PDB file of C-alpha atoms in Angstrom:
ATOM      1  CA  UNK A   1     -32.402  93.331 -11.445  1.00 87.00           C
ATOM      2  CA  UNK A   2     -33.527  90.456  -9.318  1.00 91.00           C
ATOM      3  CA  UNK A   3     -33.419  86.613 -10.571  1.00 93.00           C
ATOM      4  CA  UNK A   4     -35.537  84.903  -8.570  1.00 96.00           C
ATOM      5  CA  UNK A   5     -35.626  80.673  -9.153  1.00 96.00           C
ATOM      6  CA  UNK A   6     -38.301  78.501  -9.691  1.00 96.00           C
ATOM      7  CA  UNK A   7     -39.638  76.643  -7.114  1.00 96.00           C
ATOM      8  CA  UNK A   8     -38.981  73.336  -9.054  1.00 94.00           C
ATOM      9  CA  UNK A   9     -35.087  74.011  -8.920  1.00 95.00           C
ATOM     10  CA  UNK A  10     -34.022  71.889  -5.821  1.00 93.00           C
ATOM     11  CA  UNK A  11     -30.656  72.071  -6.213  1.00 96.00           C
ATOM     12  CA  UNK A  12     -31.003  75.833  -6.305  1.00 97.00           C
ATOM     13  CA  UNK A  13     -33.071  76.592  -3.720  1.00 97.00           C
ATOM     14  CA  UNK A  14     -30.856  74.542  -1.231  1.00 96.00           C
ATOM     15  CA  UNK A  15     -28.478  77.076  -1.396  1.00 97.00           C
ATOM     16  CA  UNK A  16     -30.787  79.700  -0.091  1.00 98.00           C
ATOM     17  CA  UNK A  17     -31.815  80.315   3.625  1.00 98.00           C
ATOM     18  CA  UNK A  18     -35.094  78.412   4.911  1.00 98.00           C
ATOM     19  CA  UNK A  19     -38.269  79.856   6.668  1.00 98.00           C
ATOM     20  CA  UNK A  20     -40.730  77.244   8.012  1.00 98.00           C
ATOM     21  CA  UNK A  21     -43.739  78.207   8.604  1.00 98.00           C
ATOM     22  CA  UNK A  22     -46.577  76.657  10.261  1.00 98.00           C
ATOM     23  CA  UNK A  23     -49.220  74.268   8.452  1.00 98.00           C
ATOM     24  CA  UNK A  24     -52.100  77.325   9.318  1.00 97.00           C
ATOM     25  CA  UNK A  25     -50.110  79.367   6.829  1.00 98.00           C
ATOM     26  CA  UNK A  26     -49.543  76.802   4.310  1.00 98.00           C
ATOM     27  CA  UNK A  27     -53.272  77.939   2.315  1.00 97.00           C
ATOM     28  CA  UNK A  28     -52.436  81.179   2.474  1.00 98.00           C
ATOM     29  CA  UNK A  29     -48.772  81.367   1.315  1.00 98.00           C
ATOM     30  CA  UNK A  30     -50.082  78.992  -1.175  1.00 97.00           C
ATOM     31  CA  UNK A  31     -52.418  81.767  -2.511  1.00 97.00           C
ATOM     32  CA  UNK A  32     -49.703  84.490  -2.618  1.00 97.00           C
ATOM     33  CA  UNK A  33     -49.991  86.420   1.070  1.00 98.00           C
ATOM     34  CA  UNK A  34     -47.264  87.648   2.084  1.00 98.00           C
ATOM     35  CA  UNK A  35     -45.395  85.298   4.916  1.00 98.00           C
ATOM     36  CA  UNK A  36     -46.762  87.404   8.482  1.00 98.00           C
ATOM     37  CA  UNK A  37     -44.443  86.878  11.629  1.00 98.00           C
ATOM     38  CA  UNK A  38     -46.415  84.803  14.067  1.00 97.00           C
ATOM     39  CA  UNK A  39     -46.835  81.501  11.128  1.00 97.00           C
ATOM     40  CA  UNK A  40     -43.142  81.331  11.589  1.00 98.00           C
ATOM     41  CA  UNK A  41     -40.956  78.349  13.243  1.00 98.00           C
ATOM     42  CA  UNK A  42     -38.043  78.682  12.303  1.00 98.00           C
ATOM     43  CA  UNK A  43     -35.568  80.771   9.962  1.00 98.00           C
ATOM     44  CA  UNK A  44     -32.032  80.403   9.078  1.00 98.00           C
ATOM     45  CA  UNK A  45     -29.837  83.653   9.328  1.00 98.00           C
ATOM     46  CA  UNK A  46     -30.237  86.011   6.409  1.00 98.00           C
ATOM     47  CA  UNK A  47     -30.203  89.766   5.902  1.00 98.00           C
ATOM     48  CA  UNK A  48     -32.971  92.503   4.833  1.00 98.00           C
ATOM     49  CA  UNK A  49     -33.648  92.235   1.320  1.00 97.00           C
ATOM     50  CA  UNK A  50     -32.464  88.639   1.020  1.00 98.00           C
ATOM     51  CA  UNK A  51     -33.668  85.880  -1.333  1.00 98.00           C
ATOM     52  CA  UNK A  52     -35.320  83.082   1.058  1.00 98.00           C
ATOM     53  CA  UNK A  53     -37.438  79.830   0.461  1.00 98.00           C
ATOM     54  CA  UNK A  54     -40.781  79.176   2.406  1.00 98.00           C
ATOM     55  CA  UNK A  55     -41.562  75.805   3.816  1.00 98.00           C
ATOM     56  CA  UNK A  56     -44.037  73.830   5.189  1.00 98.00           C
ATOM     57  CA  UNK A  57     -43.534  72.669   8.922  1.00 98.00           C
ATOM     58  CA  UNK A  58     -44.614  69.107   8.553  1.00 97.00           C
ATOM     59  CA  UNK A  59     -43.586  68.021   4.960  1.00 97.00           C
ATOM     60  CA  UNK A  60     -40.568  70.837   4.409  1.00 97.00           C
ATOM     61  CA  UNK A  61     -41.791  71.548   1.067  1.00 97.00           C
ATOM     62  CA  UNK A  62     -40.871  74.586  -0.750  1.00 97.00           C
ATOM     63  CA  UNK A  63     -43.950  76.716  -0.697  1.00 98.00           C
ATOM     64  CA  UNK A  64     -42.304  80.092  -1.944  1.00 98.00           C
ATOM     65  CA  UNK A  65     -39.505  82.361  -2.870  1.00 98.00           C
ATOM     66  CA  UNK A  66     -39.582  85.759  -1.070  1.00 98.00           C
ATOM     67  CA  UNK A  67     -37.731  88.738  -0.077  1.00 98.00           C
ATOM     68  CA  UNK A  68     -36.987  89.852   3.293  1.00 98.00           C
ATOM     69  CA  UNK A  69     -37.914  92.656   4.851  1.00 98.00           C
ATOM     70  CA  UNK A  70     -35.914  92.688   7.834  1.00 98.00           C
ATOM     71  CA  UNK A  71     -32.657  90.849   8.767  1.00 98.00           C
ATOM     72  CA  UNK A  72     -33.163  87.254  10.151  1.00 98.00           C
ATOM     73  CA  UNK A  73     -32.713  88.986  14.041  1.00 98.00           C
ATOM     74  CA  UNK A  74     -35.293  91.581  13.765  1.00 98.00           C
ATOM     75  CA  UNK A  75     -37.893  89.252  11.811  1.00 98.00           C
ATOM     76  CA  UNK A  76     -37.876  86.808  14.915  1.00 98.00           C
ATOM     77  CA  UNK A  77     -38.219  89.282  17.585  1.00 97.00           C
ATOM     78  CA  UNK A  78     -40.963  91.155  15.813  1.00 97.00           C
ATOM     79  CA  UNK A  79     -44.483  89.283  17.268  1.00 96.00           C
ATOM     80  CA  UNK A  80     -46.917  90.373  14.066  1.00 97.00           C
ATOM     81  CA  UNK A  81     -46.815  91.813  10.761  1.00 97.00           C
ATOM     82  CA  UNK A  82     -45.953  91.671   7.001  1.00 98.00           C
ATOM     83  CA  UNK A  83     -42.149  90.225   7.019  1.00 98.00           C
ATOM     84  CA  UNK A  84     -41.569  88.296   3.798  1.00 98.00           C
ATOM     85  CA  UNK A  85     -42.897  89.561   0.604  1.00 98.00           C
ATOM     86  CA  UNK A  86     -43.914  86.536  -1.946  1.00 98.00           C
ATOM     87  CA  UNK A  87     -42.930  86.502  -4.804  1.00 98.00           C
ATOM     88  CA  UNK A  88     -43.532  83.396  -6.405  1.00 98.00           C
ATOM     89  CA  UNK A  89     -45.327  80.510  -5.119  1.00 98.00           C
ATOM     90  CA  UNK A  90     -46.755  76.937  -5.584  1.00 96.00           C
ATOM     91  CA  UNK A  91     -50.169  77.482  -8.445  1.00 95.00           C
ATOM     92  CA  UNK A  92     -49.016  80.987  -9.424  1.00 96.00           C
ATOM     93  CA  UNK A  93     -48.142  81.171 -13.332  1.00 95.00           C
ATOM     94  CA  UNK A  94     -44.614  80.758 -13.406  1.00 94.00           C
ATOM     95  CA  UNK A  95     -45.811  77.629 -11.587  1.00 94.00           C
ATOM     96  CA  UNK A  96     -48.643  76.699 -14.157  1.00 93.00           C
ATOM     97  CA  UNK A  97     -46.184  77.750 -16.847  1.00 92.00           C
ATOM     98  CA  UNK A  98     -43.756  75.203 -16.130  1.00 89.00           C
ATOM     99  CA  UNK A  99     -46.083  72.495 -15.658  1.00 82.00           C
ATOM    100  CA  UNK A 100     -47.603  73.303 -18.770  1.00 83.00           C
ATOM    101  CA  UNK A 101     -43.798  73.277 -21.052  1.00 85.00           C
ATOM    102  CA  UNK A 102     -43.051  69.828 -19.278  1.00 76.00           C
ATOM    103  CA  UNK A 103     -46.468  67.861 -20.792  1.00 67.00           C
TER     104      UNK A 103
END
C-alpha cells in the first residue's frame, strides 16, 4: 500500500528527495503528464520506485508527488522518456478537495 502526501504538507514533503524541472514543464506537470527526462535540472539521489516531489526551477514550488522509475543515476543519464510517474499534482482533486474542506 502506498501513502502518498499532499502537496500542501511542507513539512512532509521536505523530507522527500527533490526533482526540478524546467519552467517549459511546469503546464504540463501541472495537468498530470508524467515528468519526461529532458524538463529535468536537477534531482537529489533516490532509488527506483521512490516517493519524490516535483518542483518548479524558478519559484521551487512543489508541483507534484511521483514515483520513480529508475534510480536517481540512471534517470540522469537517460536523454528522453517517461521517468517519473505523477501521481498527484497542483488542480487535481485531492488538490480541489482540500481547498474545498479548508473554506
Amino acid at each position: 500500500q502506498l501513502i502518498v502526501p499532499h502537496l500542501t504538507e511542507e513539512t512532509i514533503l521536505s523530507h522527500f528527495p527533490k526533482v526540478i524541472v524546467d519552467m517549459g514543464a511546469v503546464k504540463f506537470v501541472c495537468n498530470g503528464a508524467n515528468v519526461m527526462r529532458p524538463g529535468i535540472t536537477y534531482l537529489d539521489e533516490f532509488e527506483q520506485s521512490d516517493l519524490v516531489i516535483v518542483q518548479d526551477e524558478k519559484y521551487r514550488k512543489s508541483l507534484a508527488i511521483g514515483i520513480t522509475r529508475f534510480d536517481g543515476e540512471t534517470t540522469w543519464n537517460f536523454e528522453r522518456g517517461q521517468v517519473i510517474t505523477n501521481l498527484h499534482y497542483v488542480g487535481d482533486v485531492f488538490w480541489e478537495l482540500k481547498k474545498e474542506i479548508r473554506n
